[in-house]
Each structure stands twice: as C-alpha cells, then as structure tokens.
Coordinates of C-alpha atoms and ligand atoms in Angstrom, one line a residue:
M1 CA -1.8 19.8 18.6
H2 CA 1.9 21.2 19.4
R3 CA 3.0 24.1 17.3
P4 CA 6.0 23.6 14.6
S5 CA 9.3 25.3 16.7
S6 CA 11.5 27.9 14.3
G7 CA 12.8 24.7 12.2
T8 CA 16.6 25.9 14.3
A9 CA 18.1 22.1 14.8
P10 CA 18.7 21.2 18.2
T11 CA 22.4 20.7 19.9
G12 CA 24.2 17.7 19.1
V13 CA 22.0 17.6 15.9
T14 CA 24.8 17.2 13.4
R15 CA 23.9 19.1 10.0
A16 CA 24.6 19.5 6.6
G17 CA 24.0 22.9 4.7
A18 CA 21.0 23.6 5.3
G19 CA 20.0 20.4 6.4
L20 CA 20.9 17.1 7.9
R21 CA 22.9 14.2 7.9
I22 CA 19.7 11.7 7.8
S23 CA 20.8 7.4 7.0
V24 CA 17.2 5.4 5.8
V25 CA 17.6 1.9 7.3
G26 CA 14.9 -0.5 5.3
C27 CA 15.2 0.7 1.3
G28 CA 11.9 -0.9 -0.1
Y29 CA 9.4 1.1 -1.1
L30 CA 8.6 2.7 1.6
G31 CA 12.4 3.7 2.8
A32 CA 12.9 4.4 -1.1
V33 CA 10.3 7.2 -1.4
H34 CA 11.3 8.1 1.9
A35 CA 14.9 8.5 1.2
V36 CA 14.7 10.5 -1.8
C37 CA 12.0 12.6 -0.8
L38 CA 14.2 14.2 2.0
A39 CA 17.3 14.7 -0.3
S40 CA 14.8 16.6 -2.2
L41 CA 13.9 18.1 0.9
G42 CA 17.4 19.4 0.9
H43 CA 18.5 17.0 3.4
E44 CA 22.0 14.6 3.2
V45 CA 20.8 10.9 3.3
V46 CA 22.3 7.7 2.9
G47 CA 19.5 4.9 2.1
I48 CA 21.1 2.0 4.1
D49 CA 19.6 -2.0 2.9
V50 CA 21.0 -5.2 3.4
D51 CA 20.1 -6.4 -0.3
A52 CA 22.7 -5.6 -2.4
E53 CA 20.8 -6.3 -5.9
R54 CA 18.4 -3.2 -4.6
I55 CA 20.9 -0.7 -3.5
G56 CA 22.8 -1.0 -6.3
L57 CA 19.8 -0.6 -8.8
L58 CA 19.1 2.7 -6.8
A59 CA 22.3 3.7 -6.6
R60 CA 22.4 3.7 -10.9
G61 CA 19.9 5.7 -10.2
T62 CA 16.7 3.2 -11.3
A63 CA 13.7 2.6 -10.0
P64 CA 13.5 -1.0 -8.3
F65 CA 9.3 -0.5 -8.6
H66 CA 7.1 1.3 -11.0
E67 CA 5.8 4.4 -9.0
P68 CA 5.1 7.5 -10.9
G69 CA 7.4 10.2 -11.0
F70 CA 9.8 8.7 -8.3
D71 CA 12.4 8.3 -11.2
E72 CA 12.6 11.7 -11.5
V73 CA 13.0 12.6 -7.5
L74 CA 15.5 9.5 -7.9
R75 CA 17.6 11.1 -10.1
E76 CA 17.9 14.2 -9.5
A77 CA 18.9 13.6 -5.8
T78 CA 21.4 11.3 -6.6
G79 CA 22.7 13.6 -9.1
S80 CA 22.5 16.1 -6.3
G81 CA 24.8 13.9 -4.7
R82 CA 22.4 14.5 -1.7
V83 CA 21.2 11.2 -1.4
G84 CA 23.6 7.7 -0.6
W85 CA 22.9 4.2 -1.4
T86 CA 24.8 1.6 0.9
T87 CA 24.4 -1.4 2.2
D88 CA 27.2 -1.0 4.9
I89 CA 25.0 -0.4 8.2
A90 CA 28.4 1.8 9.8
A91 CA 27.2 4.5 7.4
A92 CA 24.9 5.5 9.6
A93 CA 27.7 6.5 12.7
T94 CA 28.0 9.8 10.5
C95 CA 24.1 11.2 10.8
S96 CA 22.1 11.6 13.7
V97 CA 18.4 11.3 11.9
H98 CA 18.1 7.6 11.9
F99 CA 14.5 6.4 10.6
L100 CA 13.4 3.1 10.6
C101 CA 11.6 2.2 7.3
V102 CA 12.0 -1.9 7.5
G103 CA 8.7 -4.1 6.5
T104 CA 6.4 -5.7 8.9
P105 CA 5.3 -8.8 6.7
Q106 CA 2.3 -10.8 8.5
L107 CA 3.6 -13.8 10.7
D108 CA 1.4 -16.8 10.3
A109 CA -2.2 -18.2 9.9
S110 CA -2.8 -15.9 14.0
G111 CA -1.9 -12.6 11.7
G112 CA -0.1 -11.0 14.3
A113 CA 3.1 -8.9 12.4
D114 CA 6.3 -9.9 12.5
L115 CA 9.1 -7.5 13.7
R116 CA 12.4 -9.8 13.2
F117 CA 13.4 -7.4 10.3
V118 CA 12.7 -4.2 12.8
H119 CA 14.7 -6.0 16.2
Q120 CA 17.5 -6.6 13.2
A121 CA 17.4 -3.6 11.4
F122 CA 17.9 -1.5 15.7
D123 CA 20.4 -4.1 16.4
S124 CA 22.9 -3.4 13.5
L125 CA 22.2 0.2 13.8
R126 CA 22.9 0.4 17.9
P127 CA 26.4 0.0 17.9
H128 CA 26.5 3.2 15.3
L129 CA 24.5 5.8 17.3
S130 CA 25.7 8.0 19.1
P131 CA 23.7 10.4 22.2
G132 CA 21.8 13.0 20.9
D133 CA 20.9 11.0 17.7
L134 CA 17.0 10.0 16.9
V135 CA 15.6 7.0 15.7
V136 CA 12.5 7.6 14.3
G137 CA 10.7 4.7 13.4
K138 CA 8.4 4.4 10.3
S139 CA 7.3 0.8 10.2
T140 CA 3.8 -0.5 10.8
V141 CA 3.6 -2.0 13.9
P142 CA 1.8 -3.2 16.3
V143 CA 1.3 -0.6 19.4
G144 CA 3.7 -1.2 22.6
T145 CA 6.6 -1.7 19.8
A146 CA 7.9 1.7 19.8
G147 CA 8.0 1.9 23.9
E148 CA 10.3 -0.8 24.1
L149 CA 12.6 0.0 21.8
A150 CA 12.2 3.4 23.8
E151 CA 12.8 1.6 26.9
R152 CA 15.8 -0.5 25.4
L153 CA 17.2 3.0 24.4
S154 CA 17.4 3.8 28.0
R155 CA 18.0 1.2 29.7
E156 CA 22.1 1.5 27.7
A157 CA 21.6 5.1 27.9
C158 CA 23.0 5.2 24.9
G159 CA 22.1 8.8 25.1
A160 CA 20.2 8.4 21.9
G161 CA 16.3 9.0 21.8
L162 CA 13.5 7.3 19.9
A163 CA 10.1 8.7 17.9
W164 CA 7.5 6.9 16.0
N165 CA 6.3 8.9 13.0
P166 CA 4.2 6.6 11.4
E167 CA 3.6 7.0 6.6
F168 CA 0.9 7.6 5.0
L169 CA 1.6 7.2 2.0
R170 CA -0.3 5.4 -1.0
E171 CA 1.0 3.6 -3.2
G172 CA 0.7 5.5 -7.0
C173 CA 1.2 8.8 -5.0
A174 CA 3.8 7.9 -3.1
V175 CA 6.2 11.0 -3.8
Q176 CA 3.2 13.2 -3.5
D177 CA 2.4 11.7 -0.5
T178 CA 5.5 11.8 0.9
V179 CA 5.9 15.8 0.2
R180 CA 2.5 16.7 0.9
P181 CA 0.7 14.5 3.2
D182 CA -2.9 15.6 5.0
R183 CA -0.9 14.8 8.3
L184 CA 2.3 14.3 9.9
V185 CA 2.4 12.8 13.5
Y186 CA 5.0 12.1 16.1
G187 CA 4.7 10.1 18.8
V188 CA 7.7 10.7 21.0
C189 CA 8.3 9.8 24.7
E190 CA 6.4 11.3 27.4
G191 CA 7.7 14.9 28.1
D192 CA 10.6 14.4 25.0
E193 CA 10.4 18.2 23.4
R194 CA 13.3 17.9 22.0
S195 CA 13.0 15.0 19.9
A196 CA 9.0 16.8 18.5
R197 CA 12.0 19.9 17.5
I198 CA 14.3 17.7 15.4
L199 CA 11.1 16.3 13.4
D200 CA 10.5 19.4 12.2
V201 CA 14.3 20.1 11.2
V202 CA 13.2 17.3 8.7
Y203 CA 9.5 18.7 8.2
A204 CA 10.5 22.4 8.1
D205 CA 9.5 22.7 4.4
L206 CA 6.2 20.7 4.8
L207 CA 5.5 22.6 8.0
A208 CA 6.0 25.9 6.7
A209 CA 3.7 24.8 3.2
G210 CA 1.1 24.2 6.1
V211 CA 0.7 20.6 6.5
P212 CA -0.8 20.1 10.5
R213 CA 1.1 18.2 12.6
I214 CA 0.0 15.9 15.6
V215 CA 2.2 15.0 18.6
S216 CA 1.2 12.7 21.1
N217 CA 2.6 9.6 22.9
L218 CA 4.6 6.9 21.2
E219 CA 1.2 4.5 21.7
T220 CA -1.0 6.7 19.5
A221 CA 1.1 7.0 17.3
E222 CA 1.5 3.7 16.2
L223 CA -2.0 3.2 16.6
V224 CA -2.9 6.0 14.2
K225 CA -1.7 4.4 11.1
V226 CA -3.1 0.7 12.2
A227 CA -6.6 2.1 13.2
S228 CA -6.5 4.3 9.4
N229 CA -5.7 1.5 7.9
A230 CA -8.9 -0.5 9.6
F231 CA -11.0 1.9 8.7
L232 CA -9.8 2.5 4.9
A233 CA -10.3 -1.8 5.2
T234 CA -14.0 -1.0 6.8
K235 CA -15.3 1.2 4.4
I236 CA -14.1 0.0 1.2
S237 CA -16.2 -3.5 3.4
F238 CA -19.4 -1.2 4.2
I239 CA -20.0 -0.7 -0.2
N240 CA -19.2 -4.2 -1.1
A241 CA -21.7 -5.7 1.2
M242 CA -24.3 -2.8 0.4
A243 CA -23.0 -4.2 -3.8
T244 CA -23.9 -7.8 -2.4
L245 CA -27.6 -5.9 -0.7
C246 CA -28.1 -4.4 -4.3
D247 CA -27.3 -7.3 -5.8
A248 CA -30.4 -9.2 -3.9
T249 CA -32.8 -6.7 -4.9
G250 CA -31.9 -4.5 -8.3
A251 CA -30.0 -1.1 -6.7
D252 CA -27.2 -0.2 -7.7
V253 CA -24.2 0.1 -5.9
V254 CA -22.4 2.6 -8.5
A255 CA -25.5 5.2 -7.6
L256 CA -25.6 4.7 -4.1
S257 CA -22.0 5.5 -3.6
D258 CA -22.0 7.7 -5.6
A259 CA -24.8 9.1 -3.7
M260 CA -23.7 8.1 -0.2
A261 CA -20.5 10.2 -1.1
R262 CA -21.4 13.5 -1.2
D263 CA -22.4 13.9 2.4
P264 CA -19.0 15.2 3.5
R265 CA -19.2 12.9 6.3
I266 CA -19.1 10.4 4.2
G267 CA -17.0 11.1 1.0
S268 CA -16.0 9.8 -1.8
G269 CA -12.4 7.8 -0.7
S270 CA -12.2 4.2 -0.5
L271 CA -15.6 3.8 -1.4
A272 CA -15.8 2.0 -4.7
A273 CA -17.5 -1.0 -4.5
G274 CA -15.9 -4.3 -6.5
L275 CA -13.4 -6.3 -5.6
G276 CA -12.2 -5.1 -2.9
F277 CA -8.5 -4.2 -1.4
G278 CA -5.5 -5.9 -1.1
G279 CA -1.6 -5.2 -1.7
S280 CA 0.7 -5.4 1.6
C281 CA -1.0 -3.8 3.5
L282 CA -4.1 -3.2 4.4
G283 CA -5.0 -7.0 5.0
K284 CA -1.9 -7.9 6.9
D285 CA -2.5 -3.7 9.2
I286 CA -6.3 -5.6 10.1
R287 CA -5.3 -9.1 11.0
A288 CA -2.2 -7.7 12.4
L289 CA -4.4 -4.7 14.7
Y290 CA -6.8 -7.6 15.7
H291 CA -4.0 -10.1 17.0
R292 CA -2.3 -7.4 19.5
A293 CA -6.7 -6.7 20.3
E294 CA -6.0 -10.7 20.8
E295 CA -2.9 -10.5 22.8
L296 CA -4.3 -7.3 25.3
G297 CA -8.1 -9.0 25.9
V298 CA -10.0 -6.9 24.2
A299 CA -10.5 -8.4 20.5
D300 CA -14.6 -8.2 21.5
S301 CA -14.3 -5.3 20.5
L302 CA -12.6 -5.4 17.3
G303 CA -14.4 -8.4 15.9
L304 CA -15.3 -6.2 13.3
L305 CA -12.0 -6.4 11.1
R306 CA -12.9 -10.2 11.0
D307 CA -15.9 -9.6 9.3
V308 CA -14.0 -7.1 7.1
D309 CA -11.8 -9.8 6.1
R310 CA -14.3 -12.4 4.9
I311 CA -16.3 -9.3 3.3
N312 CA -13.1 -8.7 1.6
Q313 CA -12.5 -12.5 0.2
G314 CA -16.2 -12.9 -0.4
C315 CA -15.5 -10.5 -3.2
R316 CA -12.5 -12.3 -4.8
E317 CA -15.1 -15.7 -4.4
L318 CA -17.9 -13.5 -6.1
A319 CA -15.3 -12.5 -9.3
A320 CA -14.8 -16.5 -9.9
E321 CA -18.5 -17.1 -9.2
L322 CA -19.4 -14.9 -12.4
A323 CA -16.5 -16.3 -14.2
R324 CA -18.0 -19.4 -13.4
Q325 CA -21.2 -18.6 -14.4
A326 CA -20.4 -16.9 -17.8
C327 CA -18.8 -20.0 -18.4
G328 CA -21.9 -22.6 -18.0
G329 CA -21.3 -23.4 -14.4
D330 CA -18.2 -25.0 -15.4
L331 CA -14.9 -23.8 -15.9
D332 CA -12.9 -26.8 -16.7
G333 CA -10.8 -26.1 -20.6
R334 CA -12.6 -22.5 -20.7
R335 CA -10.6 -19.6 -22.0
V336 CA -10.8 -16.5 -19.5
A337 CA -9.5 -13.1 -20.3
V338 CA -8.4 -10.8 -17.3
L339 CA -7.0 -7.3 -17.4
G340 CA -5.0 -6.0 -14.6
A341 CA -2.3 -8.3 -12.1
A342 CA -1.6 -5.3 -9.7
F343 CA -3.6 -5.2 -6.9
K344 CA -4.7 -1.6 -7.6
P345 CA -4.0 0.8 -11.0
G346 CA -0.7 3.1 -11.0
S347 CA 1.6 0.1 -8.9
D348 CA 3.6 -2.9 -10.7
D349 CA 3.1 -4.7 -7.1
V350 CA 1.2 -8.0 -7.0
R351 CA 1.4 -8.9 -3.8
D352 CA -1.7 -9.6 -2.6
S353 CA -2.9 -8.3 -5.1
P354 CA -7.4 -9.6 -5.4
A355 CA -6.9 -9.6 -9.4
L356 CA -3.9 -12.4 -9.2
A357 CA -6.6 -14.8 -6.1
V358 CA -8.8 -14.6 -8.3
A359 CA -7.4 -15.5 -11.5
Q360 CA -6.2 -18.3 -9.5
M361 CA -9.2 -19.9 -8.6
L362 CA -10.5 -20.1 -12.1
H363 CA -7.5 -22.6 -12.7
A364 CA -7.3 -23.7 -10.5
E365 CA -10.7 -25.0 -11.9
G366 CA -9.4 -25.6 -14.8
A367 CA -9.5 -22.1 -17.0
V368 CA -7.2 -21.5 -19.6
V369 CA -6.2 -17.9 -17.9
T370 CA -4.5 -15.4 -20.1
V371 CA -3.1 -12.3 -18.2
T372 CA -2.4 -9.1 -18.8
D373 CA -1.2 -5.6 -16.8
P374 CA -0.2 -2.5 -17.9
K375 CA 2.9 -2.4 -15.8
A376 CA 2.2 -5.7 -13.8
L377 CA 3.6 -8.4 -15.7
D378 CA 6.6 -9.4 -14.6
N379 CA 6.2 -9.8 -11.6
A380 CA 2.6 -11.2 -11.8
R381 CA 4.6 -14.1 -13.7
K382 CA 7.1 -14.3 -11.1
Q383 CA 4.6 -14.8 -8.9
C384 CA 1.8 -17.1 -10.5
P385 CA 4.3 -18.7 -13.6
Q386 CA 1.1 -21.1 -14.1
L387 CA -0.9 -18.4 -15.5
V388 CA -0.8 -17.4 -19.2
Y389 CA 0.3 -13.7 -19.9
A390 CA -0.6 -11.3 -23.1
D391 CA 1.1 -7.6 -23.3
D392 CA -2.1 -6.1 -24.4
A393 CA -5.9 -7.0 -23.6
E394 CA -6.2 -7.9 -27.6
A395 CA -3.8 -10.6 -27.2
A396 CA -5.7 -11.6 -23.7
A397 CA -9.3 -11.5 -25.1
L398 CA -8.3 -13.9 -27.9
D399 CA -10.8 -16.7 -28.6
A400 CA -11.3 -15.5 -25.0
D401 CA -14.9 -17.2 -23.0
V402 CA -15.0 -14.8 -20.3
L403 CA -13.5 -11.1 -20.4
L404 CA -12.4 -10.0 -16.5
L405 CA -12.0 -7.0 -15.7
L406 CA -9.9 -6.8 -12.4
T407 CA -7.5 -4.3 -12.1
D408 CA -9.0 -0.5 -12.8
W409 CA -6.8 1.0 -15.0
P410 CA -7.8 3.9 -17.2
E411 CA -7.0 2.4 -20.4
Y412 CA -9.1 -0.3 -19.9
S413 CA -11.8 2.1 -18.8
L414 CA -10.9 2.7 -23.2
L415 CA -10.8 -0.4 -24.8
D416 CA -13.2 -0.5 -28.1
P417 CA -16.4 -3.1 -27.0
T418 CA -16.8 -3.3 -31.1
V419 CA -13.0 -4.0 -31.7
L420 CA -12.5 -6.7 -28.4
A421 CA -16.1 -8.6 -29.6
R422 CA -14.2 -9.5 -32.8
T423 CA -11.3 -11.6 -30.5
V424 CA -13.0 -12.7 -28.0
R425 CA -15.6 -16.9 -29.1
R426 CA -18.3 -15.6 -26.3
K427 CA -19.7 -11.2 -25.4
T428 CA -19.5 -11.3 -21.5
V429 CA -17.8 -8.6 -19.7
V430 CA -17.3 -8.6 -15.7
D431 CA -16.3 -6.4 -14.9
T432 CA -15.8 -6.4 -11.0
R433 CA -14.1 -2.6 -10.5
H434 CA -17.2 -0.5 -12.7
S435 CA -14.6 0.7 -14.8
L436 CA -16.5 0.0 -18.1
D437 CA -19.1 2.1 -20.3
A438 CA -22.1 -0.9 -19.7
P439 CA -24.9 1.7 -21.7
A440 CA -21.8 1.1 -24.3
W441 CA -20.3 -2.3 -23.7
R442 CA -23.2 -3.6 -24.0
A443 CA -24.4 -1.8 -26.9
A444 CA -21.5 -3.8 -28.9
G445 CA -23.4 -7.2 -28.1
W446 CA -21.6 -7.5 -24.6
N447 CA -23.9 -9.4 -21.9
Y448 CA -22.1 -7.1 -19.4
V449 CA -22.0 -7.6 -15.8
A450 CA -21.3 -6.6 -12.4
P451 CA -21.2 -7.4 -8.8
G452 CA -24.0 -5.0 -6.6
R453 CA -25.2 -3.6 -10.2
P454 CA -28.6 -5.0 -12.4
H455 CA -28.5 -7.1 -15.6
A456 CA -29.4 -5.3 -17.7
Ligands
UGA1 C1 -2.7 1.9 1.8 C2 -3.8 3.3 2.5 O1 -3.9 3.4 2.1 C3 -1.8 4.4 2.9 O2 -3.2 5.2 3.4 C4 -1.3 3.4 3.5 O3 -0.1 4.3 4.5 C5 -0.4 2.6 3.1 O4 -2.4 1.2 2.6 C6 0.6 1.6 4.0 O5 -0.5 1.1 4.8 O6 1.3 1.3 3.5 P1 -2.3 1.0 -0.9 O7 -2.0 -0.3 0.2 O8 -1.0 1.7 -1.1 O9 -2.0 2.4 0.6 O10 -3.4 1.9 -1.3 P2 -5.0 2.1 -1.6 O11 -5.3 2.9 -2.3 O12 -4.9 2.2 -0.1 O13 -5.9 0.6 -1.7 C7 -5.6 -0.4 -1.1 C8 -6.6 -1.6 -1.8 O14 -8.0 -1.3 -1.7 C9 -6.6 -2.1 -4.0 O15 -6.0 -3.4 -3.7 C10 -7.6 -0.6 -4.6 O16 -7.6 -1.2 -5.9 C11 -8.8 -1.4 -3.1 N1 -10.0 -0.2 -2.8 C12 -9.5 0.7 -2.9 C13 -10.8 -0.4 -3.2 O17 -11.2 -1.6 -3.1 N2 -11.6 0.6 -3.3 C14 -11.6 1.7 -3.0 O18 -12.5 2.6 -3.0 C15 -10.6 1.7 -2.8

C-alpha cells in the first residue's frame, strides 16, 4: 500500500478554491451520487449525461431515483453552486479530472459486458482533454479495458493520463458508501505517481478520516471490483445451497447462518439465505467475469461462478414452487399477494428483481398476482404492466390464496398477522426473506413456510 501524499495538487491540475474542477461523465446511480458527494467534499463538479430528462431533474435538485440521504446532499450541493448539470460534454473542457461513470450492461446471452457506453463517453470526452488532465474510470469493466484506453491516450499523445478507481457503493446506502468507503483503490499505469497524487487531492477528506488506500496496476483495480462482487454472490449462493440441505434434513438455515457468521473469518455480510441476489450488479458481473475468463482461456478455474448463477436462479424457482404447493399444485386463477417489488429494501430499483421475476413466473401460470412495494411501484408497473398493483399490504392481500414476502422491507416484518388473516382467503404465507416472526404468524393461525426452515 502506498502512503497518501500531502494533499497538494500536482501542477497543471485546475483548482477551484480549496477543491478541484471535476467532470463526471454519466449521471446514473453511480455518477449522480459520485458527483454530488464530490461537491460535498468541496470540489467544483459538472455532471454530464446524454439523458436530458435526468439532467433536468438533477438540475432542479430532484433525485431521479430513491436513495436514502441523496435528496439532502443533492439539494445542499445544488444550493452551494458547487455542482452543475449539463448534456454538453464540452463543459468538461474547464475541468482537469474526469470520472467515467457510465453503465456496462450485460451484452447478450454470452454474458459479456457491453462497453458501448464506455467507448462513447471516452470518445466524446477525448477532444476536450488538455495536457495534464486525468481520466478516472469508475465503471465496472472487463479486465484489460483500462489498459486499452490508457494506451490510446498515450498513442494519441494528448498529454492526459488514465487511472481506474472502482466503486463499491451499495444501493440503499450509496451516499454513506461514497463518503466513507471501506477502501479506495487506485489503479495506475506503471510508474505513474502523479495520478495517485491527484486522486489523493480528490479524496483528501476521506484519507484524512482514515479510509485505507490501495494503489495497484490497472488490471488489479479492474479485477478488485468484479472479484469482490463475485465473492459476495458466491457467499449468497453458498448459504442458499445450504438452505436446500436444511430443507432436506430439518435443519434451520437462519440459525445456521447466524452461527456461521459469528466466525469473524466468515462474517454476516451477504450470508442471508432466501430468495438470492438480483439488481444491476452481482448477476451481470459474475457472468461478465466468467465470459472474460473464457476469452482469456482460463474459464476452467472460474466454473464455480456458473454454479453460483444456477443456485441463485434455483431460489426463484423454489419460491414459485412453494407458492404453487400452497395453491394445491395449480396456480391457474389463484390470487397471489406479493410483498415487495424492489430488488432489495431501501431502493426503488427493479432491475433483475428476484421479487418481480417470481411474480412474473406465477402470472405466467395463470395466477392473478397483486404486488405492493413502499417505493418501487412506479418502476415495477413500467417493467411488468401485466401484474396488478396495490398501495399497501392489506390491499394486496385481499382474498389472496397465498401471501409471498419477496423483498425484505423492514415495514413488512412489522405487519400484524391477525389483521392480514382477516383479509386473505387462505392463511398461507411464504416468507422467502426470513423477515417475519414465524411463531407470531403461526399463533395467528397462519401456515408459515420459508425456504431452509423447518415447517411446523
Ligand atoms: C452490490 C455490492 O454489494 C456493492 O459492493 C457493489 O458496489 C454494487 O453491487 C455494484 O457493483 O455497483 P447492490 O447491488 O446495491 O451492491 O446490493 P447488495 O446489497 O449487495 O445486494 C444484492 C442482492 O443480493 C440483493 O438482491 C439482496 O437482496 C441480495 N442479498 C444480499 C441476499 O440475498 N442475501 C444477502 O445476505 C445479501
């Protein structure tokens, strides 16, 4: 690990008062949060995106997504005048540090990453770079991408450098994860100390607060991100595989996970069994990592990632099967109430949401599926217009043959089973996230079912 420098910007880097002038290209979840947090750290930031609607919202101080704490920092940064928003990439010309924060979605069935937006952003930024500027990649990319971009800058001799600085923020705690991350990783070209010094100025407050900083080559930095996500996905699928074993033996996966987590080498993070992972990152990243390993001829070593993906898909199928069993084996015409649409609590994101995936499976078998969610109803409606939506749990549960808890919003654990018992047609609840107080639900007359837990 390299020691941070004093916080003085290297010459040629444009200063704005105490901070730097920074552009953030791509204002999706990652970019918007990053831009606003950089402004809160005292830098002058311009957020740039091709999506005029998104830029319009941000410029008015309105968050384009639900993220706890983001509205406040956005309003503060907008009010301070330290962050501006535009669709005009030429605005980057006044800045000397440029973060690339565009998305890298899954390409197709091959599982590879689509780098179109990275290349488009880089190409559009390139004419506005000046000698001494630093381009910093934050997008999650296949290992080798940063090296190609660095080589291009050096071939074109524009005098700008390139570093890779992956992001580890989680949706639902994005602001906290950005201003107090577990670690900062700087990937730099061999012998490039200047880029690390510039990043030290960008993150001076974080370093002063003791956030550890690791300097590596570009390839390692790219891999830290995907390897971390692959590890988290593996932990989740591991405990879900154990849940299957619990179902086969009468063991309880909740107690198992709790006991395993007490070993500090294992830890409790990403060890909650249930419906498995979804969202825009873990699934896409394990597939892209496997695809890259195939390209590099080392796929044999990463075959476990295929199992991780398969086990995860199995969790969704098991949830559908438990609903089917609760309805006597045939879902046609049955009423299913679904609690949760977001891929995880604290978010309105429904991309690859396990909850919506299960809801769609049941709908495809003829069930009338009514979904509720505290924050994600609008996004869910857009993605799955064929489902029925209700404003709250009670409305969703009306005359239901089975109630499914699919996203572990804390408010669902507070639901009163006695009240809901009066609303439903049949009192069976499938608690795929192990959120409910099983004895209390049973005492209220419910047939309580949960993957990996003994049935009473
Ligand atoms: C994930 C990583 O946790 C971040 O570190 C990373 O920066 C981010 O991807 C990214 O690449 O941008 P995120 O997708 O926001 O963050 O969500 P997680 O909290 O990791 O949850 C992912 C999924 O796993 C959710 O569907 C969640 O319900 C599920 N999960 C999580 C479990 O099934 N069990 C657990 O124990 C934890």
